[in-house]
Amino acid sequence: MKLSLIGLLAAALPSAFALWPIPRTLTQGTSNTEASVVGITVEGKSSAIVASAVSRYQQIIACESFVAPADYKRGIVNTTGSLSGLTVCIQGSDETLDLDTDESYTLDVPVNGAATLTANTPYGAVRGLETFSQLVTANGYGKAILNTPVHIEDAPVYPHRGLSFDTSRNFYPVDAIFRILDAMSYNKMNAFHWHVVDAHSWPIESKSIPGLHQNGAYSAGMTYYYGDVQRIIQYAKERGIRVIPEFDVPGHTYIVSLTKPEIMSCPNKKNWDHFAAEPPSGQLNIAKPEAVDFTKTIIAEYTKLFPDQVFHLGGDEVNRNCWTEDPDVQAYLAAHPGEDVESLLVNYYTKVHDYLATTGKTAYSWEETLFHSKYVPDNSTILQVWIDQASVQKALALGYRVVSSSADSYYLDCGHGAWLPNFDGNSWCDPFKSWMHVYNYDVAANVTDPAQKKLILGTEVALWSEQTDEHVIDARLWPRAAAMAETAWSGKSDATGHVRTTGEVASRLHEQRFRMVGRGINAEPMQPLWCARNPGGCDLPPS
Amino acid sequence: MKLSLIGLLAAALPSAFALWPIPRTLTQGTSNTEASVVGITVEGKSSAIVASAVSRYQQIIACESFVAPADYKRGIVNTTGSLSGLTVCIQGSDETLDLDTDESYTLDVPVNGAATLTANTPYGAVRGLETFSQLVTANGYGKAILNTPVHIEDAPVYPHRGLSFDTSRNFYPVDAIFRILDAMSYNKMNAFHWHVVDAHSWPIESKSIPGLHQNGAYSAGMTYYYGDVQRIIQYAKERGIRVIPEFDVPGHTYIVSLTKPEIMSCPNKKNWDHFAAEPPSGQLNIAKPEAVDFTKTIIAEYTKLFPDQVFHLGGDEVNRNCWTEDPDVQAYLAAHPGEDVESLLVNYYTKVHDYLATTGKTAYSWEETLFHSKYVPDNSTILQVWIDQASVQKALALGYRVVSSSADSYYLDCGHGAWLPNFDGNSWCDPFKSWMHVYNYDVAANVTDPAQKKLILGTEVALWSEQTDEHVIDARLWPRAAAMAETAWSGKSDATGHVRTTGEVASRLHEQRFRMVGRGINAEPMQPLWCARNPGGCDLPPS
């Protein structure tokens, strides 16, 4: 009798459900299992990725002492069994990390004895270890897993769950990027889209054109040297995160003009707003074959440095004025009747994309490459859309694979005021994207054709760094990026087809936010602590 | 010839002007003075406040190695003299800190020899030491003061330059408050308006009604005990900052109901939006004499704990529904014909304000105490307005002294999305208040009568903590609070009457932001570093 009463009490506690992102299927019992010392062992096939993850999570589980805010009044829970350890078994030790990587896993926590985590790949094990770590809760001076036995079968809905991250407007030290990668792994995100260069700085070492970083990085100390990049790639891989570099061309390239002025149009014009989306203006001069050569050199160098199968070529926010008013371009067009800026741009994209294809990489491009030019990328190209949901539908209808970074929902820098000092106005993408707004976005909205749905690779929140640097990055990203992460991993709806609401998931996200804080990520509070402790107490009443 | 050439070059450098807030008068020369080791000595009258400040700034000057972002290409500047030290002289050692405190100072830095800082009070010396610390810039491995000789005569335009800070929605450890006070002193702010309690928690120890903090603080660890409060007051005083406590009554008091349910109306109603501006609802029951008694007890206790001459009684956002639908209130009114909720409120305010007067303190109140009730506070009451500029004018016209915390310009929490988890909407006070928007506010706008202008005590930015806690507070406050600080210290216009524009001051604020970061305050970046380094380069071109 006593045991079942405890079971009933335990069943009322939300903790075992407080996983973020929520697993696709989860069943739980009514017992509680003591878990103060949990040794993780790997049986069978080995993998350096798994070994690294085991080491990390061993430490997290040993050091973390976490109670969900809503459980703040919980006393010590009686346990009826004890966890002897966690056994990790992987079916294959292939460490390839790409869009086809199987991240599924199965996790069993019995009332008594050893828990088991099985996965087809090392990366599935990484995901399962995160889930396991979230199950362990403080219980007085000890720890426990509640509501055992627990059985979880889990796999992501979308293979691409990313963050688009800008290190050009402001610089981030390697340690800050490590912290971002840590937090991404806590939320089962797997794609670090590194928008490494832009108009403001070229913070990455170039061995082929050293002037690029020598003149273009903010300083020698604010440069990602090859060794730094390799450390970041390795750190990410150990967390199941791909690093996809973006070298944005032909726009957003002012900084190149410090080293290669001869291939530039409209660099740093005073009336920049006529030539670019933001200062300083500058685009590669597409009338010059040397601009194509330059781009090929960049592609050649960085496709070697970055092992990922996908390579982002930018292509966003190209401004025609920059070229039509460029004397060089005008002279070229005068000498070549029948050509125009549009044909020059098609020629540029064709040569650049064709060259990328020779490296064996898959092209990734902002949507304008297709929609705002006459160039038609190969169908293997992945399109990153950001302008509106209609772009998603158009791109899918044309057979392209799509990642959405809807500015209206996923641009985490928005709503922070304009950043031109003599302009007292709002940001162009106002308002601020709250976590509820992020969570409510559905990349598959209005997409009904199952074949088209399959072309949706996933989503990326984006952080443009005009008003962000290492000192404030945590709060800009978290927990809002986590809100996207759940919708991309768990999907918008549960197994019954019910679309999850922000009111329903708030309590779990609170818990994930406090967990991240405990792990050293300065994520924003979502509400007064009183609200976190009183789920539903700060909901808007039905009208 | 060589020396005067250096002088000319030095004159072109912006550094000596890069003080924040900008002094009222500043003259500079064309020499540079070596200042690698600067001993600060106090001559004549002594003061513990000055001794503490000297110790702080001695360390800051010794450890800080600062170059303004716009000067990043500056080489080593030749110096033609050497600073032998800084002598601080105060005319009086009275450490009283109130609205009448004289914060003026005069600072002289010669080309060669000892600098002199003179002030009428210890607090003037504190302000001058901050200015002096901002003059010292890194010069290679050494340090220098540029553009000497420098002569500064400085004093604030407004005697009240504050931050309204909420520790109830979320808790801040004492160290976080120390960091805020540090940053306030870097910007010559002098009023920490501590909105210590509110509906969500009662984080301050009460000796007279211990249940208030025992039941109402988020935890024992999240409680400001008497010793903590005294440490905060002392820490603030050493930085020339008054600590003005607010005990907000009769609204915003739900948390009292955990200890004194018998004096409450509408505590934590499900349809809170009918009863309060935000959840949880709850107001003191003004039909009960015990509610007045409770308030007097609070006033009696905390007017003793907080030495400041001013005591804030709240009075904002009172909701009539909470009382008109309260059975107790209804019963009282049925038994007392001729009375109504308005007369009850007048009676409550009268008794509470009259009692405060017996303690010798000056009342400080949100504007609704006057404008949204029939109570007419004594003319000695300071009104804090927040709703609109018309309130400023109305209050002045009625002869009240005014501090403005215009929600439209100074509410630093705004523009961050709503925080009700089931509501995907904007914050009520959208949009975000950019530093430019903060800077552009003028508390004296549309006030023409000189007598009325004299009643303007100053301004306070406000930080309501629904979505802020210790992990993110630095970036929420800085550099935006610094933008207000300059307008309150230096005024809106320079000596010629020219109203300073955000475009003009951006470069100095950049410098102050980077200085704060160097001093351990995680202030937000205002722009890409490229823009900070290229003043004007990211301005909006004239249309």
Short mmCIF file of C-alpha atoms in Angstrom, two decimals, chain A residues 189-427:
data_model
loop_
_atom_site.label_atom_id
_atom_site.label_comp_id
_atom_site.label_asym_id
_atom_site.label_seq_id
_atom_site.Cartn_x
_atom_site.Cartn_y
_atom_site.Cartn_z
CA MET A 189 20.54 20.99 -32.37
CA ASN A 190 22.91 19.71 -35.03
CA ALA A 191 23.85 22.46 -37.49
CA PHE A 192 26.12 25.41 -36.75
CA HIS A 193 25.77 27.53 -39.87
CA TRP A 194 28.79 29.74 -39.49
CA HIS A 195 28.25 33.03 -41.30
CA VAL A 196 31.91 33.65 -40.75
CA VAL A 197 32.61 36.69 -42.93
CA ASP A 198 30.59 39.72 -43.95
CA ALA A 199 31.13 43.37 -44.81
CA HIS A 200 32.52 44.38 -41.40
CA SER A 201 35.36 41.96 -40.86
CA TRP A 202 37.06 38.87 -42.23
CA PRO A 203 37.89 37.09 -39.01
CA ILE A 204 39.10 33.81 -40.51
CA GLU A 205 42.66 33.07 -41.56
CA SER A 206 43.21 32.74 -45.28
CA LYS A 207 46.28 30.92 -46.42
CA SER A 208 45.62 31.60 -50.07
CA ILE A 209 45.05 35.35 -49.68
CA PRO A 210 46.52 36.25 -46.26
CA GLY A 211 45.64 39.90 -46.68
CA LEU A 212 42.02 39.00 -46.15
CA HIS A 213 42.46 38.33 -42.46
CA GLN A 214 45.55 40.47 -42.01
CA ASN A 215 43.64 43.52 -43.21
CA GLY A 216 40.13 42.34 -42.53
CA ALA A 217 40.09 40.79 -39.07
CA TYR A 218 39.42 43.28 -36.28
CA SER A 219 42.81 42.32 -34.86
CA ALA A 220 45.24 39.43 -34.80
CA GLY A 221 43.60 38.34 -31.58
CA MET A 222 40.20 38.49 -33.23
CA THR A 223 41.09 35.97 -35.91
CA TYR A 224 40.05 32.33 -36.26
CA TYR A 225 43.26 30.68 -37.34
CA TYR A 226 43.19 27.25 -38.95
CA GLY A 227 43.85 25.64 -35.61
CA ASP A 228 40.91 27.50 -34.05
CA VAL A 229 38.61 26.46 -36.86
CA GLN A 230 39.68 22.85 -36.54
CA ARG A 231 39.10 22.95 -32.79
CA ILE A 232 35.63 24.37 -33.34
CA ILE A 233 34.81 21.71 -35.93
CA GLN A 234 36.04 18.95 -33.63
CA TYR A 235 34.23 20.37 -30.60
CA ALA A 236 31.03 20.55 -32.62
CA LYS A 237 31.42 17.05 -34.03
CA GLU A 238 31.81 15.60 -30.56
CA ARG A 239 28.39 17.08 -29.86
CA GLY A 240 26.84 15.84 -33.08
CA ILE A 241 26.88 19.30 -34.63
CA ARG A 242 27.88 19.97 -38.22
CA VAL A 243 29.77 23.17 -38.97
CA ILE A 244 28.56 24.59 -42.27
CA PRO A 245 30.58 27.60 -43.33
CA GLU A 246 29.15 30.49 -45.28
CA PHE A 247 31.28 32.72 -47.45
CA ASP A 248 28.73 35.25 -48.56
CA VAL A 249 29.18 36.45 -52.17
CA PRO A 250 28.85 38.63 -54.15
CA GLY A 251 27.28 41.10 -51.66
CA HIS A 252 28.24 41.77 -48.04
CA THR A 253 31.89 41.88 -49.07
CA TYR A 254 33.16 45.37 -48.34
CA ILE A 255 35.96 44.00 -46.20
CA VAL A 256 37.53 42.34 -49.26
CA SER A 257 38.17 45.80 -50.67
CA LEU A 258 40.91 46.37 -48.08
CA THR A 259 42.91 43.67 -49.83
CA LYS A 260 41.46 43.42 -53.34
CA PRO A 261 40.08 46.87 -54.18
CA GLU A 262 40.37 46.09 -57.87
CA ILE A 263 37.56 43.53 -57.78
CA MET A 264 35.09 45.64 -55.81
CA SER A 265 32.13 47.81 -56.67
CA CYS A 266 30.80 50.64 -54.47
CA PRO A 267 33.02 50.06 -51.43
CA ASN A 268 32.02 52.12 -48.39
CA LYS A 269 29.95 54.74 -50.15
CA LYS A 270 28.79 57.64 -48.00
CA ASN A 271 25.21 57.19 -49.20
CA TRP A 272 25.42 53.51 -48.46
CA ASP A 273 21.66 53.16 -48.21
CA HIS A 274 21.49 53.53 -51.98
CA PHE A 275 23.89 50.62 -52.42
CA ALA A 276 23.44 48.18 -49.58
CA ALA A 277 21.13 46.96 -46.85
CA GLU A 278 23.52 48.29 -44.24
CA PRO A 279 26.87 50.07 -44.03
CA PRO A 280 29.53 49.67 -45.28
CA SER A 281 28.43 49.08 -48.89
CA GLY A 282 30.45 46.95 -51.28
CA GLN A 283 29.98 44.02 -53.65
CA LEU A 284 32.30 41.96 -55.79
CA ASN A 285 32.49 43.48 -59.25
CA ILE A 286 30.77 40.83 -61.32
CA ALA A 287 31.98 42.39 -64.56
CA LYS A 288 35.50 41.30 -63.70
CA PRO A 289 36.68 37.75 -64.30
CA GLU A 290 39.03 38.33 -61.36
CA ALA A 291 36.02 38.44 -59.03
CA VAL A 292 35.14 34.92 -60.15
CA ASP A 293 38.75 33.88 -59.70
CA PHE A 294 38.74 35.34 -56.21
CA THR A 295 35.59 33.45 -55.31
CA LYS A 296 37.00 30.19 -56.67
CA THR A 297 40.13 30.71 -54.58
CA ILE A 298 37.99 31.14 -51.48
CA ILE A 299 35.93 28.09 -52.32
CA ALA A 300 39.03 26.03 -53.00
CA GLU A 301 40.58 26.98 -49.70
CA TYR A 302 37.64 26.69 -47.38
CA THR A 303 36.02 23.61 -48.87
CA LYS A 304 39.23 21.91 -47.77
CA LEU A 305 39.28 23.44 -44.31
CA PHE A 306 35.63 22.65 -43.55
CA PRO A 307 34.85 18.95 -43.95
CA ASP A 308 31.08 19.30 -44.06
CA GLN A 309 29.42 18.14 -47.22
CA VAL A 310 27.48 21.40 -47.50
CA PHE A 311 29.00 24.78 -48.31
CA HIS A 312 27.03 28.04 -48.11
CA LEU A 313 27.62 30.61 -50.82
CA GLY A 314 25.45 33.41 -49.47
CA GLY A 315 23.81 35.30 -52.30
CA ASP A 316 21.55 37.47 -50.15
CA GLU A 317 20.68 41.15 -50.42
CA VAL A 318 22.47 41.94 -53.65
CA ASN A 319 21.89 45.58 -54.61
CA ARG A 320 21.82 46.40 -58.34
CA ASN A 321 22.69 50.08 -57.86
CA CYS A 322 26.13 49.05 -56.72
CA TRP A 323 26.80 47.68 -60.18
CA THR A 324 24.68 49.83 -62.46
CA GLU A 325 26.43 52.93 -61.09
CA ASP A 326 29.90 51.43 -61.15
CA PRO A 327 32.03 53.01 -63.95
CA ASP A 328 33.84 49.68 -64.55
CA VAL A 329 30.60 47.81 -64.93
CA GLN A 330 29.19 50.54 -67.13
CA ALA A 331 32.25 50.42 -69.36
CA TYR A 332 32.06 46.66 -69.61
CA LEU A 333 28.39 46.73 -70.55
CA ALA A 334 28.97 49.49 -73.10
CA ALA A 335 31.56 47.27 -74.74
CA HIS A 336 29.34 44.19 -74.62
CA PRO A 337 25.95 44.91 -76.15
CA GLY A 338 23.32 42.39 -75.19
CA GLU A 339 24.70 41.88 -71.73
CA ASP A 340 23.35 43.53 -68.60
CA VAL A 341 23.74 43.33 -64.86
CA GLU A 342 21.33 40.39 -64.73
CA SER A 343 23.31 38.40 -67.26
CA LEU A 344 26.53 39.27 -65.43
CA LEU A 345 25.05 37.97 -62.21
CA VAL A 346 23.87 34.76 -63.89
CA ASN A 347 27.33 34.32 -65.32
CA TYR A 348 28.91 34.90 -61.90
CA TYR A 349 26.64 32.48 -60.08
CA THR A 350 27.01 29.86 -62.83
CA LYS A 351 30.78 29.89 -62.68
CA VAL A 352 30.90 29.95 -58.90
CA HIS A 353 28.31 27.24 -58.35
CA ASP A 354 29.77 25.08 -61.12
CA TYR A 355 33.15 25.39 -59.47
CA LEU A 356 31.74 24.43 -56.09
CA ALA A 357 30.23 21.34 -57.73
CA THR A 358 33.69 20.24 -58.84
CA THR A 359 34.73 20.07 -55.18
CA GLY A 360 31.99 17.54 -54.53
CA LYS A 361 30.17 19.81 -52.11
CA THR A 362 26.49 20.58 -52.02
CA ALA A 363 25.62 24.24 -52.45
CA TYR A 364 23.60 26.02 -49.78
CA SER A 365 22.30 29.48 -50.69
CA TRP A 366 20.06 32.23 -49.47
CA GLU A 367 16.80 32.26 -51.35
CA GLU A 368 17.63 35.36 -53.39
CA THR A 369 20.10 33.34 -55.43
CA LEU A 370 17.05 31.78 -57.04
CA PHE A 371 14.28 34.28 -56.46
CA HIS A 372 16.06 37.58 -56.98
CA SER A 373 18.24 36.68 -59.92
CA LYS A 374 17.79 34.96 -63.24
CA TYR A 375 20.18 32.22 -62.24
CA VAL A 376 18.60 28.81 -61.73
CA PRO A 377 20.65 26.79 -59.27
CA ASP A 378 21.02 23.08 -59.70
CA ASN A 379 18.26 21.17 -57.96
CA SER A 380 20.74 19.71 -55.50
CA THR A 381 21.15 23.18 -54.02
CA ILE A 382 19.70 23.71 -50.57
CA LEU A 383 17.82 26.99 -50.30
CA GLN A 384 17.74 28.91 -47.06
CA VAL A 385 14.63 31.05 -47.03
CA TRP A 386 14.14 34.01 -44.73
CA ILE A 387 11.81 36.50 -46.38
CA ASP A 388 8.42 34.87 -45.94
CA GLN A 389 6.52 31.62 -45.85
CA ALA A 390 5.58 32.02 -49.52
CA SER A 391 9.29 31.52 -50.28
CA VAL A 392 9.20 28.15 -48.56
CA GLN A 393 6.27 27.06 -50.68
CA LYS A 394 7.75 28.42 -53.91
CA ALA A 395 11.11 26.75 -53.33
CA LEU A 396 9.50 23.41 -52.49
CA ALA A 397 7.26 23.61 -55.53
CA LEU A 398 10.37 24.01 -57.64
CA GLY A 399 11.84 20.89 -56.10
CA TYR A 400 14.52 22.46 -53.93
CA ARG A 401 15.37 21.27 -50.47
CA VAL A 402 14.63 24.00 -47.96
CA VAL A 403 15.84 25.24 -44.60
CA SER A 404 13.77 28.07 -43.17
CA SER A 405 15.12 30.99 -41.17
CA SER A 406 11.95 33.03 -41.37
CA ALA A 407 12.94 36.56 -40.41
CA ASP A 408 9.48 37.09 -39.02
CA SER A 409 9.94 34.29 -36.50
CA TYR A 410 13.56 33.25 -36.28
CA TYR A 411 15.71 36.40 -36.47
CA LEU A 412 16.77 36.62 -32.88
CA ASP A 413 18.43 40.01 -33.26
CA CYS A 414 15.19 41.76 -34.20
CA GLY A 415 13.21 44.15 -32.05
CA HIS A 416 16.25 45.72 -30.52
CA GLY A 417 15.94 49.19 -32.01
CA ALA A 418 17.81 50.48 -35.00
CA TRP A 419 21.58 50.65 -34.67
CA LEU A 420 22.35 53.70 -36.80
CA PRO A 421 23.34 56.25 -34.16
CA ASN A 422 21.59 59.18 -35.78
CA PHE A 423 18.33 57.31 -36.29
CA ASP A 424 15.87 56.93 -33.41
CA GLY A 425 13.78 54.17 -34.93
CA ASN A 426 12.94 50.52 -34.68
CA SER A 427 14.78 47.59 -36.19
#
